[in-house]
Amino acid sequence: MYREAPFLLLRETISSAFHDAISSMTIEKPSFTSGSKRLPIIGNALDYPTETPWVKYAEWSREYDSDVIYAKIFNTSLVILNSEEAINDLFVKRSAMYSDRPHHIMVNELMGWSRNLPSMAYGDDWRTGRRLFHQEFSLNASKRFRPHMRVATRELLRRLLDDPENFVKHFRHLSGYISMDIAYGMKPKPEDDPFIACSERAVAGVVRAFVPGAFFVDMIPWLKYVPAWFPGAGFQRQARVWKKETDDTFELPWAAAKKLLASGSSTPSFTSFTLEQIAESNATAEVKAKEEEAVKNTAAAMFLVGSDTSIAPLQSVLLGILSNPEAQRKAQEELDRDDLPYVTALVKEALRWHDPAPIALPHRVTEEDVYKGYRIPKGSLVISNLWCDVYTDPMAFEPARFLRPDGTLNPDIRDPCDIIFGIGRRLCPGRHSAYSFAWLTIASLLAVFDVTLPIDENGIPIEPTYEYTSTVISVPLPFKCVIKPRSEATEKLVRSLDVDE
Ligand code: HEM
C-alpha cells in the first residue's frame, strides 16, 4: 500500500513569471491509488511562495516531516525532493528512470529547442551530446582552455578599470567571450556582438514560453497541428518568430566558425578539435554528417548555457565582500604570496552562499515509481531542492568555514561543488570549466582591485539589500559597489597586460 506524499497546492515552482501565469488558473487536486493514506491538504489557505521557492520547499519539508513533497498543477504532477539522500536515491540509484526532461510542445517542438542539450529527452542524441561535452570539458581536457580564460580575464580587468560601475555588463561580456571562444574559436565584437545578441533574444523567448500555462498548446497537444493562419493560432505565429531566433543561434555562429576554420584563421576550439576528429575518422559520409550535426548542437549548448550561472558567483563574491570586508583583506594578503587556500575558500563560499541554480533543472520520471512508500506517478516533474542548510550560520558570508585553524583547506567541510552542479546523470557537464572560470576571475579581480561600499552625499555607506532573483538561475538583484585599483602600481599592471595573446 502506498503512502501519499505531503501534498501542497503550489502556485509557484520555478520562476516568479510562473507565479503570475498560473494565478488565474484552476489548480487540481492529485489523484492517488485507492487505499492510500491521505495527508493533510493545505490547499488555497497556503501562503504560496512568490519568492525564493527553495526556502519554502525546505520549510514545508520540515513542517510535514518529509523530504518528499507532492503537488499537482493542471495535469502536471510535481515531486520535490528536499534532501540529498532522496536526490541520490532517485537521481543516482534509479537514474535510468529519473534522467528525462519535461517535454514542452511549444519550446521543444514548435520553437526548435529539442536539440539543446539541457532540454533534450533522455536518449541517444543526449548521450552523444554528453560524450562530446565530456570530451572537451572533463577535468583534464578543460585545462586546454585556460589560456582563453586568461586573455578574457585580462580584458575584464581593463574594462573594470575604465568603467567600474557597469561591472555586471563586463561580467556578461567576459562569459560570452569565453563561451564563444571555447565553442567556436571566435572572439565577439567589443560591443553589441550580433551572435551574442541573437542568443540572448532566443533565450528570452524560451524563458517566456517555458512558463507553464503560458501557451494552451502545452495542455492541448493537438493544437500544434492548427495552421498559423487559423484564427486564434497566434501561438503558431509567435513560435515561428522564436524558432527563427533559435535556428539562427544554432546555425549562424556555426557557419561563421566553419568559414573561419576553412580560412585557417580561427583559434583552437571545441569546433576545430571535433571537426578535425570527424575528418580523420573512417566513418561513412552519413555517420560523419550525423556526428557533425551533433557537434553543431553541442557547440550551441556551450555557447548558450552557463552565462548567468557563471557570472552569479562573481556577483556573489562582490556582495559577500561588501558584507564581510575582512574576507577581501585576507584574500588580498594571500594573493601577494604563492599558496592560495583562502582564495579557494572564498570561491567555494561564493558558490555556497547563494547557489546559482538552487533547484537545478526539473527531471521527468519515465515510469511509475514508489519511494519511501509514496507513489510517484509516471511523467511527474521531479525537482531537486539543493538549497539545504548543512553549514553553520548559513546566511553569513564566511570563507574561513572551509579552513582549518592553521589556514589550510579543511577536507571535512562539505564542498559546495558536490551539490550545486546537480546530482545524477544530468549533472552539469560544464562544472570544471565553470569552477576554473570563477576561481581565475575572482583571484585576478582581487589581486588588482579593492571592492567597497559606495558612500552617499552625507558620507554614509550605502548597504545593498543582498537580495537575489527567484528565477531558475538566481542572481543578485542590481546593486552598487565601488571597484578601484588597489594602487597606482596595480593600475599600471592592468594597463600593461596583453589582451591579444
Ligand atoms: C557556476 C556555474 C554553473 C552552475 C552552478 C551550473 C549548474 C547546473 C545545474 C544545477 C544543472 C542541472 C543538473 C540537473 O539537471 O540535475 C546544469 C546543467 C547543465 N549545465 Fe551547468 N552550471 C554552471 C555552469 C555551466 C557552464 C559554464 C556550462 C557550459 C560550458 C554548463 C553547461 C550545462 C549543460 C549543457 C547542462 C545540461 C546537462 C544535461 O541536461 O544533461 N553549465 N548546470
Coordinates of C-alpha atoms and ligand atoms in Angstrom, one line a residue:
M1 CA 0.0 0.0 0.0
Y2 CA 1.3 3.5 -0.9
R3 CA 1.5 6.4 1.4
E4 CA 0.6 9.8 -0.1
A5 CA 3.4 12.3 -0.2
P6 CA 2.7 15.5 1.7
F7 CA 0.8 17.4 -0.9
L8 CA 0.7 21.0 -1.5
L9 CA -1.1 23.1 -4.0
L10 CA 1.5 25.3 -5.4
R11 CA 1.2 28.4 -7.5
E12 CA 4.9 28.8 -8.0
T13 CA 7.6 26.4 -8.9
I14 CA 10.4 27.6 -10.8
S15 CA 10.2 31.3 -11.6
S16 CA 8.3 34.3 -10.5
A17 CA 6.9 34.6 -14.0
F18 CA 5.3 31.2 -13.5
H19 CA 3.6 32.6 -10.5
D20 CA 2.0 35.4 -12.5
A21 CA 0.9 33.0 -15.2
I22 CA -1.0 30.5 -13.1
S23 CA -2.5 32.8 -10.6
S24 CA -5.7 32.9 -12.6
M25 CA -6.0 29.2 -13.3
T26 CA -7.7 26.3 -11.6
I27 CA -5.5 24.1 -9.5
E28 CA -6.4 20.5 -9.4
K29 CA -6.1 18.0 -6.6
P30 CA -3.9 15.0 -7.3
S31 CA -5.5 11.6 -7.6
F32 CA -4.0 8.6 -5.8
T33 CA -4.4 4.9 -6.0
S34 CA -7.3 3.8 -3.8
G35 CA -6.4 2.7 -0.3
S36 CA -3.6 5.3 0.0
K37 CA -3.4 7.2 3.3
R38 CA -4.2 10.9 2.7
L39 CA -2.1 13.5 4.4
P40 CA -3.5 16.9 5.3
I41 CA -4.5 19.1 2.3
I42 CA -3.4 22.7 2.8
G43 CA -5.0 23.9 -0.4
N44 CA -5.7 27.5 -1.0
A45 CA -5.1 28.7 2.5
L46 CA -1.5 28.1 1.9
D47 CA 0.9 31.0 1.9
Y48 CA 2.3 30.4 -1.6
P49 CA 6.0 31.1 -2.2
T50 CA 6.3 34.1 -4.5
E51 CA 10.0 34.4 -3.7
T52 CA 12.9 32.0 -3.1
P53 CA 10.7 28.9 -3.6
W54 CA 13.6 26.7 -2.5
V55 CA 13.5 28.2 1.0
K56 CA 9.7 27.5 1.2
Y57 CA 10.2 23.9 -0.1
A58 CA 12.7 23.3 2.7
E59 CA 10.2 24.8 5.2
W60 CA 7.4 22.5 4.0
S61 CA 9.7 19.6 4.2
R62 CA 10.3 20.4 7.9
E63 CA 6.7 21.2 8.5
Y64 CA 5.5 17.8 7.1
D65 CA 8.4 16.0 8.4
S66 CA 9.1 14.5 4.9
D67 CA 11.8 15.0 2.4
V68 CA 9.4 14.2 -0.5
I69 CA 6.7 16.8 -1.2
Y70 CA 4.0 16.3 -3.8
A71 CA 2.0 19.0 -5.7
K72 CA -0.4 19.0 -8.7
I73 CA -0.6 21.9 -11.1
F74 CA -3.1 21.4 -14.0
N75 CA -2.2 18.0 -15.3
T76 CA 1.4 18.0 -14.1
S77 CA 2.5 16.1 -11.0
L78 CA 5.3 17.8 -9.2
V79 CA 7.6 15.9 -6.8
I80 CA 10.0 18.0 -4.8
L81 CA 13.0 16.2 -3.2
N82 CA 14.3 18.0 -0.2
S83 CA 17.3 16.0 0.9
E84 CA 20.5 14.8 -0.6
E85 CA 19.5 11.3 0.4
A86 CA 16.3 11.4 -1.6
I87 CA 18.0 13.1 -4.6
N88 CA 20.8 10.4 -4.5
D89 CA 18.3 7.6 -4.2
L90 CA 16.3 8.7 -7.2
F91 CA 18.7 10.6 -9.5
V92 CA 21.6 8.3 -8.9
K93 CA 20.4 4.9 -7.8
R94 CA 17.3 4.9 -10.1
S95 CA 18.9 7.2 -12.7
A96 CA 17.6 5.1 -15.7
M97 CA 14.1 6.3 -14.7
Y98 CA 14.8 9.8 -13.4
S99 CA 17.0 11.4 -16.1
D100 CA 14.5 12.5 -18.7
R101 CA 13.4 16.2 -19.0
P102 CA 9.9 17.6 -19.2
H103 CA 8.6 17.8 -22.8
H104 CA 7.3 21.2 -23.7
I105 CA 5.5 21.2 -27.1
M106 CA 5.9 25.0 -27.6
V107 CA 9.5 25.1 -26.6
N108 CA 10.8 21.7 -27.8
E109 CA 8.7 21.1 -30.9
L110 CA 7.5 24.5 -32.2
M111 CA 10.4 26.6 -31.2
G112 CA 13.1 24.0 -32.1
W113 CA 14.8 23.6 -28.7
S114 CA 14.8 19.8 -28.6
R115 CA 18.3 19.9 -30.0
N116 CA 19.6 21.9 -26.9
L117 CA 21.4 19.5 -24.5
P118 CA 19.8 20.7 -21.3
S119 CA 16.3 20.2 -22.6
M120 CA 17.0 17.1 -24.7
A121 CA 15.0 13.9 -23.9
Y122 CA 17.0 11.2 -22.3
G123 CA 18.1 9.0 -25.2
D124 CA 20.8 8.5 -27.9
D125 CA 21.1 12.1 -29.0
W126 CA 21.5 13.3 -25.4
R127 CA 24.2 10.6 -24.9
T128 CA 26.1 11.8 -27.9
G129 CA 25.9 15.4 -26.7
R130 CA 27.1 14.4 -23.2
R131 CA 30.0 12.4 -24.8
L132 CA 31.1 15.4 -26.9
F133 CA 30.8 17.8 -24.0
H134 CA 32.8 15.5 -21.7
Q135 CA 35.5 15.0 -24.3
E136 CA 36.2 18.8 -24.1
F137 CA 35.1 19.7 -20.6
S138 CA 36.4 16.8 -18.4
L139 CA 38.7 17.9 -15.7
N140 CA 41.8 17.3 -17.8
A141 CA 40.5 18.3 -21.2
S142 CA 39.2 21.6 -19.9
K143 CA 42.7 22.7 -18.9
R144 CA 43.3 23.3 -22.6
F145 CA 41.0 26.3 -22.4
R146 CA 42.8 28.1 -19.6
P147 CA 44.8 30.4 -22.0
H148 CA 41.4 31.5 -23.5
M149 CA 40.2 32.3 -19.9
R150 CA 43.4 34.2 -19.1
V151 CA 43.2 36.5 -22.0
A152 CA 39.4 37.1 -21.4
T153 CA 40.1 37.9 -17.8
R154 CA 42.7 40.4 -18.6
E155 CA 40.2 42.2 -20.9
L156 CA 37.7 42.1 -18.0
L157 CA 40.2 43.9 -15.7
R158 CA 40.8 46.5 -18.3
R159 CA 37.1 47.1 -18.7
L160 CA 36.6 47.3 -14.9
L161 CA 39.4 49.9 -14.7
D162 CA 37.8 52.1 -17.4
D163 CA 34.1 51.6 -16.4
P164 CA 33.8 50.1 -12.9
E165 CA 30.1 50.9 -12.4
N166 CA 28.9 48.6 -15.2
F167 CA 30.6 45.5 -13.7
V168 CA 27.6 43.2 -14.5
K169 CA 27.8 44.1 -18.1
H170 CA 31.5 43.4 -18.2
F171 CA 31.0 40.0 -16.4
R172 CA 28.4 39.2 -19.1
H173 CA 30.8 40.2 -21.9
L174 CA 33.5 38.0 -20.2
S175 CA 31.3 35.0 -20.1
G176 CA 30.1 35.5 -23.7
Y177 CA 33.7 36.0 -24.8
I178 CA 34.9 32.8 -23.2
S179 CA 32.0 30.6 -24.3
M180 CA 32.2 31.8 -27.9
D181 CA 36.0 31.4 -27.9
I182 CA 35.8 27.9 -26.4
A183 CA 32.9 26.7 -28.6
Y184 CA 33.8 28.3 -31.9
G185 CA 37.3 29.8 -31.7
M186 CA 35.8 33.3 -32.4
K187 CA 36.1 36.5 -30.4
P188 CA 32.9 38.5 -30.0
K189 CA 32.8 42.2 -31.1
P190 CA 33.7 44.5 -28.1
E191 CA 30.2 45.9 -28.0
D192 CA 26.8 44.5 -29.2
D193 CA 28.1 41.3 -30.8
P194 CA 25.3 40.1 -33.2
F195 CA 25.7 36.4 -32.3
I196 CA 25.5 37.1 -28.5
A197 CA 22.5 39.5 -29.1
C198 CA 20.8 36.8 -31.2
S199 CA 21.4 34.1 -28.5
E200 CA 20.0 36.5 -25.8
R201 CA 16.8 37.0 -27.8
A202 CA 16.4 33.3 -28.3
V203 CA 16.9 32.7 -24.6
A204 CA 14.4 35.5 -23.7
G205 CA 11.8 33.7 -25.9
V206 CA 12.4 30.4 -24.3
V207 CA 12.1 31.9 -20.8
R208 CA 8.7 33.3 -21.7
A209 CA 7.5 30.2 -23.4
F210 CA 8.6 27.9 -20.5
V211 CA 6.2 29.5 -18.1
P212 CA 3.7 26.7 -17.5
G213 CA 0.3 27.6 -18.8
A214 CA 1.6 30.4 -21.0
F215 CA 0.5 28.5 -24.1
F216 CA -2.5 26.2 -24.3
V217 CA -0.7 24.0 -26.9
D218 CA 1.2 22.6 -23.9
M219 CA -2.0 21.5 -22.3
I220 CA -3.9 20.5 -25.5
P221 CA -1.2 18.9 -27.7
W222 CA -3.3 18.5 -30.9
L223 CA -3.4 22.3 -31.2
K224 CA 0.2 22.0 -32.6
Y225 CA -1.5 20.9 -35.9
V226 CA -3.6 24.1 -36.2
P227 CA -2.1 26.2 -39.1
A228 CA -0.6 29.6 -38.3
W229 CA -3.3 31.4 -40.5
F230 CA -6.1 29.9 -38.4
P231 CA -8.0 32.4 -36.2
G232 CA -6.7 32.2 -32.6
A233 CA -3.5 30.5 -33.7
G234 CA -1.3 33.4 -32.6
F235 CA 0.9 31.0 -30.7
Q236 CA 2.0 29.5 -34.1
R237 CA 3.0 32.9 -35.4
Q238 CA 4.9 33.7 -32.2
A239 CA 6.5 30.2 -32.3
R240 CA 7.7 30.9 -35.9
V241 CA 9.4 34.2 -34.8
W242 CA 11.1 32.5 -31.8
K243 CA 12.1 29.4 -33.9
K244 CA 13.9 31.7 -36.4
E245 CA 15.9 33.1 -33.5
T246 CA 16.6 29.7 -32.1
D247 CA 17.7 28.4 -35.5
D248 CA 19.9 31.5 -36.1
T249 CA 21.6 30.9 -32.7
F250 CA 22.4 27.3 -33.7
E251 CA 23.3 28.0 -37.3
L252 CA 24.9 31.4 -37.7
P253 CA 27.9 31.2 -35.3
W254 CA 28.5 27.7 -36.6
A255 CA 28.6 28.8 -40.2
A256 CA 30.9 31.6 -39.3
A257 CA 33.2 29.3 -37.3
K258 CA 33.5 26.9 -40.2
K259 CA 34.3 29.7 -42.6
L260 CA 37.0 30.9 -40.2
L261 CA 38.3 27.4 -39.9
A262 CA 38.5 27.0 -43.6
S263 CA 40.4 30.3 -44.0
G264 CA 42.9 29.0 -41.4
S265 CA 42.4 32.0 -39.1
S266 CA 40.5 30.5 -36.2
T267 CA 42.0 29.7 -32.8
P268 CA 41.7 26.1 -31.3
S269 CA 38.2 25.4 -30.1
F270 CA 35.7 22.7 -29.5
T271 CA 34.5 23.1 -33.1
S272 CA 38.0 22.8 -34.6
F273 CA 39.1 19.8 -32.4
T274 CA 36.0 17.8 -33.1
L275 CA 35.7 18.6 -36.8
E276 CA 39.3 17.5 -37.2
Q277 CA 38.5 14.2 -35.4
I278 CA 35.5 13.6 -37.7
A279 CA 37.5 14.4 -40.8
E280 CA 40.2 11.9 -39.7
S281 CA 37.8 9.1 -38.9
N282 CA 37.0 6.2 -41.2
A283 CA 33.2 6.6 -40.7
T284 CA 30.8 6.7 -43.7
A285 CA 29.7 10.1 -45.0
E286 CA 26.3 9.5 -43.4
V287 CA 27.7 8.9 -40.0
K288 CA 30.0 11.8 -40.3
A289 CA 27.1 14.1 -41.3
K290 CA 25.2 12.9 -38.2
E291 CA 28.2 13.5 -35.9
E292 CA 28.7 17.0 -37.4
E293 CA 25.1 17.8 -36.6
A294 CA 25.6 16.7 -33.0
V295 CA 28.8 18.8 -32.8
K296 CA 26.9 21.8 -34.0
N297 CA 24.2 21.4 -31.4
T298 CA 26.7 20.8 -28.6
A299 CA 28.7 23.9 -29.6
A300 CA 25.5 25.9 -29.4
A301 CA 24.8 24.5 -25.9
M302 CA 28.3 25.5 -24.8
F303 CA 27.6 29.0 -26.2
L304 CA 24.1 29.3 -24.8
V305 CA 24.2 27.6 -21.4
G306 CA 26.1 28.8 -18.4
S307 CA 26.2 32.6 -18.9
D308 CA 24.0 33.6 -16.0
T309 CA 25.2 30.7 -13.9
S310 CA 28.8 31.6 -14.5
I311 CA 28.5 35.2 -13.6
A312 CA 26.3 34.7 -10.5
P313 CA 29.3 33.6 -8.3
L314 CA 31.3 36.7 -9.4
Q315 CA 28.4 39.0 -8.3
S316 CA 28.1 37.0 -5.1
V317 CA 31.7 37.5 -4.3
L318 CA 31.4 41.3 -4.6
L319 CA 28.3 41.2 -2.4
G320 CA 30.0 38.9 0.1
I321 CA 32.9 41.2 0.4
L322 CA 30.6 44.2 1.0
S323 CA 29.1 42.2 3.8
N324 CA 32.4 41.0 5.1
P325 CA 35.3 43.3 4.1
E326 CA 37.7 41.3 6.2
A327 CA 37.4 38.5 3.6
Q328 CA 38.8 40.8 1.0
R329 CA 41.7 41.8 3.1
K330 CA 42.6 38.2 3.9
A331 CA 42.3 37.1 0.3
Q332 CA 44.5 40.0 -0.9
E333 CA 47.1 39.3 1.7
E334 CA 47.3 35.8 0.4
L335 CA 47.3 36.8 -3.3
D336 CA 50.5 38.5 -2.6
R337 CA 52.0 35.1 -1.7
D338 CA 52.0 31.7 -3.6
D339 CA 49.8 29.3 -1.7
L340 CA 46.1 30.3 -2.0
P341 CA 43.8 28.3 0.3
Y342 CA 41.9 31.4 1.4
V343 CA 41.1 32.4 -2.2
T344 CA 39.9 28.9 -2.8
A345 CA 37.7 29.1 0.3
L346 CA 36.4 32.5 -0.9
V347 CA 35.3 31.0 -4.2
K348 CA 33.7 28.0 -2.5
E349 CA 31.9 30.4 -0.2
A350 CA 30.5 32.4 -3.1
L351 CA 29.2 29.2 -4.6
R352 CA 27.7 28.0 -1.3
W353 CA 26.3 31.3 0.0
H354 CA 24.0 31.7 -3.0
D355 CA 23.8 28.6 -5.1
P356 CA 23.3 29.9 -8.7
A357 CA 20.7 27.2 -9.5
P358 CA 19.1 26.2 -6.2
I359 CA 16.6 23.9 -7.6
A360 CA 18.7 22.8 -10.6
L361 CA 16.6 21.8 -13.7
P362 CA 13.5 19.6 -13.5
H363 CA 13.8 15.9 -14.3
R364 CA 11.0 13.8 -15.6
V365 CA 10.3 10.3 -14.3
T366 CA 9.6 7.9 -17.2
E367 CA 7.9 5.1 -15.1
E368 CA 5.5 5.0 -12.2
D369 CA 7.6 4.5 -9.0
V370 CA 7.3 4.1 -5.3
Y371 CA 9.7 5.8 -2.9
K372 CA 9.6 5.6 0.9
G373 CA 6.1 4.3 0.4
Y374 CA 5.0 7.3 -1.7
R375 CA 3.6 6.8 -5.1
I376 CA 5.3 8.9 -7.8
P377 CA 3.2 9.0 -10.9
K378 CA 4.8 8.3 -14.3
G379 CA 5.6 11.6 -16.1
S380 CA 5.9 13.6 -12.8
L381 CA 8.4 16.5 -12.9
V382 CA 11.0 15.9 -10.2
I383 CA 12.7 18.9 -8.7
S384 CA 15.8 18.5 -6.5
N385 CA 15.8 21.2 -3.9
L386 CA 19.5 21.6 -3.3
W387 CA 19.1 24.5 -1.0
C388 CA 19.9 23.0 2.3
D389 CA 21.5 24.3 5.4
V390 CA 24.2 21.8 6.2
Y391 CA 26.5 24.6 7.2
T392 CA 26.7 26.5 10.5
D393 CA 25.4 30.1 10.2
P394 CA 24.5 29.5 6.6
M395 CA 23.4 33.1 5.8
A396 CA 26.8 34.6 6.8
F397 CA 29.5 35.1 4.1
E398 CA 32.4 33.5 5.9
P399 CA 35.1 31.8 3.7
A400 CA 37.0 30.7 6.8
R401 CA 34.4 28.0 7.4
F402 CA 36.3 25.9 4.8
L403 CA 39.7 26.3 6.6
R404 CA 41.4 24.6 9.5
P405 CA 42.8 26.8 12.3
D406 CA 46.2 26.6 10.6
G407 CA 44.8 28.2 7.4
T408 CA 44.8 25.1 5.2
L409 CA 41.7 23.8 3.5
N410 CA 39.6 21.5 5.7
P411 CA 38.5 18.4 3.7
D412 CA 35.9 17.6 6.3
I413 CA 33.8 20.5 5.4
R414 CA 31.3 19.7 2.7
D415 CA 32.4 21.0 -0.7
P416 CA 29.5 23.0 -2.2
C417 CA 30.7 21.9 -5.7
D418 CA 29.4 18.4 -4.8
I419 CA 25.9 19.9 -4.6
I420 CA 25.5 23.0 -6.7
F421 CA 26.2 21.4 -10.1
G422 CA 23.4 18.8 -9.7
I423 CA 23.4 15.1 -8.9
G424 CA 23.0 12.1 -11.2
R425 CA 23.3 11.6 -15.0
R426 CA 22.2 15.1 -15.8
L427 CA 24.9 16.6 -13.6
C428 CA 26.4 19.8 -15.1
P429 CA 29.0 18.9 -17.8
G430 CA 30.5 22.4 -17.7
R431 CA 31.3 22.2 -13.9
H432 CA 35.1 22.0 -14.2
S433 CA 35.4 25.0 -16.5
A434 CA 32.8 26.9 -14.5
Y435 CA 34.8 26.4 -11.3
S436 CA 38.1 27.4 -13.0
F437 CA 36.4 30.4 -14.5
A438 CA 35.1 31.6 -11.1
W439 CA 38.5 31.0 -9.4
L440 CA 40.6 32.7 -12.0
T441 CA 38.3 35.7 -12.4
I442 CA 37.8 36.2 -8.6
A443 CA 41.6 35.8 -7.9
S444 CA 42.5 38.2 -10.8
L445 CA 39.9 40.8 -9.7
L446 CA 41.0 40.9 -6.1
A447 CA 44.7 40.9 -7.0
V448 CA 44.3 44.3 -8.6
F449 CA 41.1 45.9 -7.2
D450 CA 39.5 46.9 -3.9
V451 CA 35.8 46.4 -3.7
T452 CA 34.0 48.7 -1.2
L453 CA 30.6 50.1 -0.4
P454 CA 29.5 53.3 -2.2
I455 CA 29.2 56.4 0.1
D456 CA 26.2 58.7 -0.1
E457 CA 26.4 62.5 0.0
N458 CA 26.4 62.5 3.8
G459 CA 29.4 60.2 3.9
I460 CA 27.2 57.2 5.0
P461 CA 28.0 53.8 3.3
I462 CA 25.1 52.5 1.1
E463 CA 24.4 48.9 2.0
P464 CA 22.9 46.7 -0.7
T465 CA 19.8 44.7 0.0
Y466 CA 21.7 41.4 -0.5
E467 CA 18.6 40.0 -2.3
Y468 CA 18.6 37.6 -5.2
T469 CA 16.1 36.8 -8.0
S470 CA 13.8 33.8 -7.6
T471 CA 14.3 32.5 -11.1
V472 CA 15.8 29.1 -12.1
I473 CA 19.2 30.9 -12.2
S474 CA 19.2 33.0 -9.2
V475 CA 21.4 36.1 -9.5
P476 CA 21.7 39.2 -7.2
L477 CA 19.2 42.0 -7.7
P478 CA 21.1 45.0 -9.1
F479 CA 23.5 46.5 -6.5
K480 CA 26.2 49.2 -6.5
C481 CA 29.8 48.9 -5.3
V482 CA 33.0 50.8 -5.8
I483 CA 35.7 48.9 -7.7
K484 CA 39.0 50.8 -7.5
P485 CA 42.7 49.8 -8.3
R486 CA 44.5 48.8 -5.1
S487 CA 47.4 51.1 -6.0
E488 CA 48.9 53.0 -8.9
A489 CA 51.2 50.0 -9.5
T490 CA 48.2 47.6 -10.0
E491 CA 46.6 50.2 -12.3
K492 CA 49.7 50.2 -14.4
L493 CA 49.9 46.5 -14.3
V494 CA 46.4 46.1 -15.7
R495 CA 47.1 48.7 -18.5
S496 CA 50.2 46.8 -19.4
L497 CA 48.5 43.3 -19.7
D498 CA 48.5 41.8 -23.2
V499 CA 44.9 41.1 -24.2
D500 CA 45.7 39.8 -27.7
E501 CA 47.5 36.6 -26.8
Ligands
HEM1 C1 28.7 28.2 -11.6 C2 28.2 27.8 -12.8 C3 27.3 26.7 -13.1 C4 26.4 26.1 -12.2 C5 26.1 26.3 -10.8 C6 25.7 25.1 -13.0 C7 24.7 24.2 -12.5 C8 24.0 23.3 -13.3 C9 22.9 22.5 -12.8 C10 22.4 22.5 -11.4 C11 22.5 21.7 -13.9 C12 21.3 20.8 -13.9 C13 21.6 19.4 -13.3 C14 20.4 18.5 -13.3 O1 19.5 18.6 -14.1 O2 20.3 17.7 -12.3 C15 23.3 22.1 -15.0 C16 23.1 21.5 -16.3 C17 23.9 21.8 -17.4 N1 24.9 22.7 -17.4 FE1 25.7 23.8 -15.8 N2 26.2 25.1 -14.3 C18 27.2 26.1 -14.4 C19 27.9 26.4 -15.5 C20 27.8 25.8 -16.7 C21 28.7 26.1 -17.8 C22 29.8 27.2 -17.9 C23 28.3 25.3 -18.9 C24 28.8 25.2 -20.3 C25 30.1 25.3 -20.6 C26 27.2 24.5 -18.4 C27 26.5 23.5 -19.1 C28 25.5 22.8 -18.7 C29 24.7 21.8 -19.5 C30 24.9 21.6 -21.0 C31 23.7 21.3 -18.7 C32 22.6 20.3 -19.1 C33 23.1 18.8 -18.9 C34 22.1 17.8 -19.2 O3 20.9 18.1 -19.3 O4 22.5 16.6 -19.4 N3 27.0 24.8 -17.1 N4 24.2 23.0 -14.7

